[in-house]
Amino acid sequence: MRSSHLRDLAAALAAVLLFVAAVLVGRHIEDTDGTLFVNWPPLLASWGPHLGPGTPAAVVVAVAVVVYGPGLAARLPWRALLAVACAATMAWTWSLALVDGWHRGVAERLTTRYEYLQVIDRFQDIPATLRHFTEYIVIQGPDHWPAHVAGHPPAATLTFVLLDRIGLGGGAWAGVWCITVGATAVVAVLVTVRALAAEGLARRAAPFLVLAPGAVWMGTSADGYFAAVAAWAVALFALAVTGRRPRMAAFGAGLLFGLTCYLSYGLTLVGVIGLAVLVLGRNRRTVWLPLTAGVIVVPLAFTLAGFDYWEAYHLLVERYNQGAGGVRPYWYWVWANPACTVLVVGLATVAGLVRAGGALLRPRGDGDPGGGHEAGKPVGRHEGPGLLGRPESRLAVLLLAALVAVLAADLSGMSKAETERIWLPFAVWLLAAGAFLPRPRGWLAAQAAVALLVNHLLVTGW
């Protein structure tokens, strides 16, 4: 067996051991002092083996992607590949969600006492509610916001308020929205990888993006919707710094990034990925003005409506420390969160990230079995002298940026637990590491197995 394959297996084994350690240590902590506030650490889940109506569909989708995914990704015309990838992602996410049944898996997910739909009727006068939004973040009376409403800027809740206004109210429509929009994140990542690195690498990454273990939490979670908005902000920025019409794409990227920041405070870290895009791009000088113009639109609108972003964030920190976040031990979650992320991205991603690190260190001229040539497409437009002239290195820089964003979120101490859901907007980028792996079908089978085991053995919730 080649040493590179041994390194892949060693990386996967190390990830498994990290997760097992997080389970064992977490179980001990929860049994002795109960400070983790999760039933099945490090996941917010409960043990509950079960089957459901989505089980046969999930198995069929998994087998189809494992058997036919790599070949189709190599042969389909580019636009057809994007459409098929999006449809397959939606099928995978829907089937996993329906393992828990329609009500528990979709229609009731966003209607619990922690969720956004609990406060729809309090937004009858939207401007007035925004002016007084910060008054209900901290727990100091019976009218404080539910956890997810208080924990996010108001654009998150307003999304569901506006859906209700156009006749798409209730948990079922909210679930459909999150799954449908969330599935498009795969397309955004593929567009970005093609623009910044190579079409061949994007094609190799496609099946891994489709068969993401994180789909267990993408359906049904508002964080799947957040992930898609953030991913499209990055994708438009990538098109801006590499395309022929940079100004329009840059404005759209700025607009979506501004919205991203008002969907979740933590997603300001998507800017780290944006910096990597800027480093890898060509049209750097022409994008600043339209990008800035786009970025200020959403913040300006909310500020004029009376919402104070920075006051709200500081109150959120206070609210966070009032609840479980103030009790959960930092020393455990700072390494258990990455262990939890192993389940979200899968063992293939871990092995692919190790190979990506090698691509950054490998001297120019050394081949990489994960390169674009095997997909039957040219390596890409960016090949040239220097480290960042190699498509594999360019993709590795993008992955490194996503890892840095995850590390910053982890060290902040504002992500203790539930990162299987909260870090989805970063995890979707890490999945592209699958492009570096040879013999993709075996790794894809491992990805599917992780998702199916988690979804059928545990009852997830948030």
Coordinates of C-alpha atoms in Angstrom, one line a residue:
M1 CA 0.0 0.0 0.0
R2 CA 1.4 3.4 -1.0
S3 CA 2.5 5.7 1.8
S4 CA -0.1 8.4 0.7
H5 CA -2.9 5.9 1.3
L6 CA -1.5 5.0 4.7
R7 CA -1.5 8.7 5.6
D8 CA -5.1 8.9 4.5
L9 CA -6.1 6.0 6.7
A10 CA -4.0 7.3 9.6
A11 CA -5.8 10.7 9.4
A12 CA -9.2 9.0 9.4
L13 CA -8.2 6.8 12.3
A14 CA -7.0 9.8 14.3
A15 CA -10.3 11.6 13.7
V16 CA -12.2 8.5 14.9
L17 CA -10.1 8.4 18.0
L18 CA -10.7 12.1 18.7
F19 CA -14.4 11.6 18.4
V20 CA -14.4 8.5 20.6
A21 CA -12.4 10.5 23.2
A22 CA -14.9 13.3 23.1
V23 CA -17.7 10.8 23.7
L24 CA -16.1 9.0 26.6
V25 CA -14.8 12.2 28.3
G26 CA -18.1 13.9 27.7
R27 CA -20.1 11.0 29.1
H28 CA -18.0 11.1 32.2
I29 CA -18.5 14.8 32.7
E30 CA -22.2 14.7 32.1
D31 CA -22.6 11.7 34.5
T32 CA -20.6 13.3 37.3
D33 CA -21.6 17.0 37.2
G34 CA -24.0 17.5 34.3
T35 CA -22.4 20.7 33.0
L36 CA -22.4 19.8 29.3
F37 CA -26.2 20.1 28.9
V38 CA -26.2 17.5 26.1
N39 CA -27.6 14.0 26.3
W40 CA -25.1 12.4 23.9
P41 CA -21.9 14.4 24.1
P42 CA -20.4 15.9 22.1
L43 CA -23.6 16.0 20.0
L44 CA -26.9 17.6 21.0
A45 CA -28.7 14.4 20.5
S46 CA -30.2 11.4 22.3
W47 CA -29.7 7.7 21.8
G48 CA -32.6 6.3 19.9
P49 CA -32.2 3.7 17.1
H50 CA -35.0 4.1 14.6
L51 CA -36.1 3.7 11.0
G52 CA -38.4 6.0 9.1
P53 CA -40.1 6.7 5.7
G54 CA -36.9 8.4 4.5
T55 CA -34.7 5.3 5.2
P56 CA -35.1 3.5 1.8
A57 CA -34.7 6.8 -0.1
A58 CA -31.5 7.7 1.8
V59 CA -30.0 4.3 1.1
V60 CA -30.9 4.6 -2.6
V61 CA -29.5 8.1 -2.9
A62 CA -26.3 7.1 -1.1
V63 CA -25.7 4.0 -3.4
A64 CA -26.5 6.0 -6.5
V65 CA -24.0 8.8 -5.6
V66 CA -21.3 6.3 -4.6
V67 CA -21.7 4.2 -7.8
Y68 CA -22.5 6.9 -10.4
G69 CA -21.4 10.2 -8.8
P70 CA -17.7 10.3 -9.8
G71 CA -18.4 9.3 -13.4
L72 CA -21.3 11.7 -13.9
A73 CA -19.3 14.5 -12.3
A74 CA -16.5 13.9 -14.9
R75 CA -18.7 13.7 -18.0
L76 CA -21.7 16.0 -17.6
P77 CA -21.6 19.5 -19.1
W78 CA -20.8 22.0 -16.4
R79 CA -24.2 23.6 -16.1
A80 CA -25.9 20.2 -16.1
L81 CA -23.5 19.1 -13.3
L82 CA -24.5 22.1 -11.2
A83 CA -28.2 21.2 -11.6
V84 CA -27.7 17.5 -10.9
A85 CA -25.6 18.3 -7.9
C86 CA -28.2 20.6 -6.4
A87 CA -31.0 18.1 -7.1
A88 CA -29.0 15.2 -5.6
T89 CA -28.1 17.3 -2.5
M90 CA -31.8 18.1 -2.0
A91 CA -32.7 14.4 -2.4
W92 CA -30.1 13.4 0.1
T93 CA -31.1 16.1 2.6
W94 CA -34.8 15.4 2.3
S95 CA -34.4 11.6 2.7
L96 CA -32.3 12.0 5.8
A97 CA -34.8 14.5 7.3
L98 CA -37.7 12.1 6.6
V99 CA -35.9 9.3 8.5
D100 CA -37.5 11.1 11.5
G101 CA -40.8 11.4 9.7
W102 CA -42.5 14.4 8.3
H103 CA -43.6 16.0 11.5
R104 CA -40.5 15.5 13.7
G105 CA -38.1 15.7 10.8
V106 CA -39.4 18.7 9.0
A107 CA -42.7 20.4 10.0
E108 CA -42.0 20.7 13.7
R109 CA -38.2 21.4 13.7
L110 CA -38.6 25.1 13.6
T111 CA -41.6 25.4 15.9
T112 CA -40.1 24.4 19.2
R113 CA -39.9 26.8 22.1
Y114 CA -36.3 27.8 21.1
E115 CA -37.1 28.6 17.5
Y116 CA -37.9 31.6 15.3
L117 CA -41.5 30.7 14.5
Q118 CA -42.5 31.2 18.2
V119 CA -42.3 35.0 17.8
I120 CA -44.0 35.6 14.4
D121 CA -46.9 37.3 15.9
R122 CA -44.6 39.8 17.7
F123 CA -43.5 41.2 14.4
Q124 CA -46.9 42.8 13.4
D125 CA -45.2 46.2 13.3
I126 CA -41.7 45.3 12.0
P127 CA -40.0 48.7 12.4
A128 CA -41.3 49.0 16.0
T129 CA -40.1 45.5 16.8
L130 CA -36.7 46.2 15.4
R131 CA -36.4 49.4 17.5
H132 CA -37.1 47.4 20.6
F133 CA -35.4 44.2 19.6
T134 CA -32.4 44.5 22.0
E135 CA -34.7 45.0 25.0
Y136 CA -35.7 41.3 25.0
I137 CA -32.3 39.6 24.4
V138 CA -31.2 39.3 28.0
I139 CA -33.3 37.1 30.3
Q140 CA -34.9 39.6 32.6
G141 CA -38.6 39.2 32.2
P142 CA -41.3 36.9 30.7
D143 CA -41.1 38.4 27.3
H144 CA -37.4 37.7 26.5
W145 CA -36.8 36.3 23.1
P146 CA -36.4 32.5 22.6
A147 CA -32.8 31.2 22.5
H148 CA -32.4 31.2 18.7
V149 CA -34.1 34.6 18.2
A150 CA -32.0 36.2 20.9
G151 CA -28.9 34.5 19.6
H152 CA -29.1 36.0 16.1
P153 CA -29.6 39.4 14.4
P154 CA -33.2 40.0 13.4
A155 CA -32.7 39.1 9.7
A156 CA -32.9 35.5 10.7
T157 CA -36.3 35.9 12.3
L158 CA -37.5 38.3 9.7
T159 CA -37.0 35.7 7.0
F160 CA -39.7 33.6 8.5
V161 CA -41.9 36.6 9.3
L162 CA -41.8 37.5 5.6
L163 CA -42.5 33.9 4.5
D164 CA -45.6 34.1 6.8
R165 CA -46.6 37.4 5.2
I166 CA -46.7 35.9 1.7
G167 CA -48.7 32.9 2.8
L168 CA -45.9 30.4 3.5
G169 CA -46.3 30.4 7.2
G170 CA -45.8 27.5 9.6
G171 CA -43.2 24.9 10.3
A172 CA -43.6 22.9 7.1
W173 CA -43.0 25.9 4.8
A174 CA -40.1 27.0 7.0
G175 CA -38.6 23.6 6.7
V176 CA -39.1 23.5 2.9
W177 CA -37.4 26.9 2.6
C178 CA -34.3 25.9 4.7
I179 CA -33.8 22.6 2.8
T180 CA -34.4 24.1 -0.7
V181 CA -32.2 27.1 -0.2
G182 CA -29.6 25.2 1.8
A183 CA -29.1 22.7 -1.1
T184 CA -27.9 25.5 -3.3
A185 CA -24.8 26.0 -1.1
V186 CA -23.3 23.0 -3.0
V187 CA -23.6 24.9 -6.3
A188 CA -22.0 28.0 -4.8
V189 CA -19.0 26.0 -3.6
L190 CA -18.6 24.3 -7.0
V191 CA -18.7 27.7 -8.7
T192 CA -16.1 29.1 -6.4
V193 CA -13.7 26.2 -6.8
R194 CA -14.0 26.3 -10.6
A195 CA -13.4 30.1 -10.6
L196 CA -10.4 30.1 -8.2
A197 CA -8.8 26.8 -8.9
A198 CA -9.9 24.4 -11.7
E199 CA -13.0 22.9 -13.2
G200 CA -11.4 19.5 -12.8
L201 CA -11.1 19.9 -9.1
A202 CA -14.6 21.2 -8.8
R203 CA -15.9 18.1 -10.6
R204 CA -13.9 15.8 -8.3
A205 CA -15.3 17.6 -5.3
A206 CA -19.0 17.5 -6.5
P207 CA -19.9 14.0 -5.2
F208 CA -18.4 14.7 -1.8
L209 CA -20.4 18.0 -1.5
V210 CA -23.5 16.1 -2.4
L211 CA -23.1 13.2 0.0
A212 CA -22.2 15.4 3.0
P213 CA -22.8 13.9 6.4
G214 CA -23.7 17.4 7.5
A215 CA -27.0 17.0 5.6
V216 CA -28.3 15.3 8.8
W217 CA -28.4 18.8 10.3
M218 CA -29.0 20.8 7.1
G219 CA -32.5 19.3 7.1
T220 CA -34.1 20.9 8.9
S221 CA -32.1 23.8 10.3
A222 CA -32.1 27.5 9.7
D223 CA -28.3 27.2 9.7
G224 CA -28.6 25.4 6.3
Y225 CA -30.2 28.5 4.9
F226 CA -27.5 30.7 6.5
A227 CA -24.8 28.4 4.9
A228 CA -26.3 29.0 1.5
V229 CA -26.4 32.8 1.8
A230 CA -22.9 32.9 3.0
A231 CA -21.7 30.5 0.3
W232 CA -23.2 32.6 -2.4
A233 CA -21.6 35.7 -1.0
V234 CA -18.2 34.0 -1.4
A235 CA -19.1 32.6 -4.8
L236 CA -20.1 36.0 -6.2
F237 CA -16.9 37.4 -4.8
A238 CA -14.9 34.7 -6.5
L239 CA -16.6 35.5 -9.8
A240 CA -15.9 39.2 -9.2
V241 CA -12.2 38.8 -8.7
T242 CA -11.8 36.3 -11.7
G243 CA -14.6 37.3 -14.2
R244 CA -15.1 39.9 -16.9
R245 CA -17.9 41.8 -15.1
P246 CA -16.4 42.2 -11.7
R247 CA -18.4 45.2 -10.5
M248 CA -21.9 43.6 -10.6
A249 CA -20.7 40.4 -9.0
A250 CA -18.8 42.4 -6.3
F251 CA -21.9 44.4 -5.4
G252 CA -23.9 41.1 -5.1
A253 CA -21.2 39.6 -3.0
G254 CA -21.2 42.6 -0.7
L255 CA -25.0 42.6 -0.5
L256 CA -25.1 38.9 0.5
F257 CA -22.3 39.3 3.0
G258 CA -24.1 42.1 4.7
L259 CA -27.2 39.9 4.9
T260 CA -25.0 37.0 6.2
C261 CA -23.8 39.2 9.1
Y262 CA -27.4 40.0 10.0
L263 CA -28.4 36.4 9.9
S264 CA -25.8 35.2 12.4
Y265 CA -23.2 37.2 14.4
G266 CA -20.6 34.4 14.1
L267 CA -20.8 34.4 10.3
T268 CA -18.7 37.6 10.1
L269 CA -16.0 35.0 10.1
V270 CA -17.0 34.2 6.5
G271 CA -14.9 37.3 5.8
V272 CA -11.8 35.1 6.4
I273 CA -12.8 33.0 3.4
G274 CA -13.4 36.2 1.5
L275 CA -9.9 37.3 2.2
A276 CA -8.6 34.0 0.7
V277 CA -10.7 34.7 -2.4
L278 CA -9.2 38.1 -2.6
V279 CA -5.6 36.7 -2.4
L280 CA -6.4 34.2 -5.2
G281 CA -8.2 36.7 -7.5
R282 CA -7.0 38.9 -10.2
N283 CA -9.5 41.9 -10.3
R284 CA -8.6 43.2 -6.9
R285 CA -8.6 46.9 -7.6
T286 CA -11.9 47.0 -9.4
V287 CA -14.0 45.3 -6.8
W288 CA -13.6 47.5 -3.7
L289 CA -16.1 50.2 -4.5
P290 CA -19.0 48.0 -5.6
L291 CA -18.2 45.5 -2.8
T292 CA -18.3 48.2 -0.2
A293 CA -21.5 49.7 -1.6
G294 CA -23.1 46.2 -1.4
V295 CA -21.9 45.5 2.1
I296 CA -23.4 48.6 3.6
V297 CA -27.0 48.1 2.2
V298 CA -28.3 45.6 4.8
P299 CA -26.5 47.1 7.9
L300 CA -27.7 50.6 6.9
A301 CA -31.3 49.5 6.4
F302 CA -31.4 47.8 9.9
T303 CA -29.6 50.7 11.5
L304 CA -32.1 53.2 10.1
A305 CA -34.9 51.0 11.3
G306 CA -33.5 51.3 14.8
F307 CA -31.6 48.1 15.4
D308 CA -28.2 48.5 17.1
Y309 CA -26.0 45.6 16.0
W310 CA -23.2 46.1 18.4
E311 CA -25.4 46.7 21.4
A312 CA -27.3 43.5 20.5
Y313 CA -24.1 41.5 20.2
H314 CA -22.9 42.6 23.6
L315 CA -26.3 41.7 25.1
L316 CA -26.1 38.4 23.4
V317 CA -22.8 37.6 25.2
E318 CA -24.6 38.4 28.4
R319 CA -27.5 36.2 27.5
Y320 CA -25.1 33.4 26.5
N321 CA -23.5 33.4 29.9
Q322 CA -26.9 33.4 31.6
G323 CA -27.7 30.0 30.1
A324 CA -25.9 26.8 29.4
G325 CA -23.1 28.6 27.6
G326 CA -21.9 30.1 30.9
V327 CA -21.7 26.7 32.6
R328 CA -20.4 24.5 29.9
P329 CA -16.6 23.9 30.4
Y330 CA -14.5 25.7 27.8
W331 CA -11.6 23.2 28.3
Y332 CA -13.8 20.3 27.0
W333 CA -15.6 22.0 24.2
V334 CA -12.5 23.7 22.7
W335 CA -11.4 20.2 21.5
A336 CA -14.8 18.4 21.5
N337 CA -16.2 20.9 19.0
P338 CA -13.6 19.8 16.3
A339 CA -14.3 16.2 17.3
C340 CA -18.0 16.9 16.6
T341 CA -17.1 18.4 13.3
V342 CA -15.6 15.1 12.2
L343 CA -19.2 13.7 11.9
V344 CA -20.3 16.8 10.0
V345 CA -17.6 16.7 7.3
G346 CA -16.9 12.9 7.4
L347 CA -13.6 10.9 7.4
A348 CA -13.1 11.6 3.7
T349 CA -12.8 15.3 4.4
V350 CA -10.2 14.7 7.1
A351 CA -8.1 12.7 4.7
G352 CA -8.6 15.2 2.0
L353 CA -7.5 18.1 4.3
V354 CA -4.2 16.2 5.0
R355 CA -3.6 15.9 1.3
A356 CA -4.5 19.6 0.8
G357 CA -1.8 20.5 3.4
G358 CA 0.6 18.4 1.3
A359 CA -0.4 20.3 -1.8
L360 CA 0.7 23.6 -0.1
L361 CA 4.1 22.1 0.8
R362 CA 4.8 20.0 -2.4
P363 CA 7.4 21.5 -4.8
R364 CA 6.0 22.6 -8.1
G365 CA 6.1 19.8 -10.6
D366 CA 5.2 17.0 -8.3
G367 CA 1.9 15.4 -9.4
D368 CA -1.2 15.1 -7.2
P369 CA -3.6 12.2 -7.7
G370 CA -6.4 14.5 -6.8
G371 CA -5.7 16.9 -9.7
G372 CA -8.0 18.0 -12.3
H373 CA -6.5 15.9 -15.1
E374 CA -8.2 12.7 -13.9
A375 CA -11.6 14.3 -14.4
G376 CA -11.0 14.7 -18.1
K377 CA -10.9 18.4 -18.0
P378 CA -8.0 20.9 -18.1
V379 CA -6.4 21.8 -14.8
G380 CA -7.5 25.4 -15.0
R381 CA -6.8 29.0 -16.0
H382 CA -4.6 29.8 -13.1
E383 CA -1.7 27.5 -13.7
G384 CA 1.5 29.4 -13.8
P385 CA 4.7 30.1 -11.9
G386 CA 4.7 30.2 -8.1
L387 CA 2.9 28.3 -5.4
L388 CA -0.5 29.9 -6.1
G389 CA -0.1 29.1 -9.8
R390 CA -1.0 25.5 -9.0
P391 CA -4.7 24.7 -8.9
E392 CA -4.3 22.3 -6.1
S393 CA -2.5 24.9 -4.0
R394 CA -5.2 27.4 -4.7
L395 CA -7.9 25.1 -3.5
A396 CA -5.8 24.3 -0.4
V397 CA -5.6 28.0 0.4
L398 CA -9.4 28.2 0.3
L399 CA -9.7 25.2 2.6
L400 CA -7.1 26.7 4.9
A401 CA -9.2 29.8 5.2
A402 CA -12.3 27.8 6.2
L403 CA -10.2 26.0 8.8
V404 CA -9.0 29.3 10.2
A405 CA -12.6 30.5 10.4
V406 CA -13.6 27.3 12.3
L407 CA -10.6 27.8 14.7
A408 CA -11.5 31.4 15.4
A409 CA -15.1 30.3 16.1
D410 CA -13.9 27.6 18.4
L411 CA -11.4 29.7 20.4
S412 CA -14.0 32.4 20.9
G413 CA -15.9 30.4 23.4
M414 CA -19.2 31.4 21.9
S415 CA -19.6 28.0 20.2
K416 CA -19.8 25.5 23.1
A417 CA -21.8 22.6 21.8
E418 CA -24.3 22.5 18.9
T419 CA -21.5 23.1 16.4
E420 CA -22.8 20.3 14.3
R421 CA -25.4 22.8 13.3
I422 CA -23.8 26.2 14.0
W423 CA -20.7 25.5 11.9
L424 CA -22.5 24.3 8.8
P425 CA -21.6 27.5 6.9
F426 CA -17.9 26.7 7.3
A427 CA -18.2 22.9 7.0
V428 CA -19.6 23.1 3.4
W429 CA -16.3 24.5 2.3
L430 CA -14.2 21.8 4.0
L431 CA -16.1 19.2 2.0
A432 CA -14.3 20.3 -1.2
A433 CA -11.2 18.6 0.2
G434 CA -12.6 15.4 -1.3
A435 CA -11.2 16.6 -4.6
F436 CA -7.7 15.5 -3.4
L437 CA -8.7 11.9 -2.9
P438 CA -8.0 9.1 -5.4
R439 CA -10.4 6.2 -5.5
P440 CA -13.3 8.3 -4.4
R441 CA -16.0 5.6 -4.3
G442 CA -14.6 4.0 -1.1
W443 CA -14.4 7.4 0.6
L444 CA -17.9 8.3 -0.6
A445 CA -19.2 5.1 0.9
A446 CA -17.6 6.1 4.2
Q447 CA -19.3 9.5 4.1
A448 CA -22.7 7.9 3.5
A449 CA -22.2 5.5 6.3
V450 CA -21.4 8.2 8.8
A451 CA -24.6 10.1 7.9
L452 CA -26.8 7.0 7.9
L453 CA -25.5 5.7 11.2
V454 CA -25.9 9.1 12.9
N455 CA -29.4 9.7 11.6
H456 CA -30.6 6.2 12.4
L457 CA -29.0 5.7 15.8
L458 CA -29.4 9.2 17.3
V459 CA -32.4 11.5 17.6
T460 CA -30.9 15.0 16.9
G461 CA -32.4 18.2 18.0
W462 CA -31.6 21.8 18.9

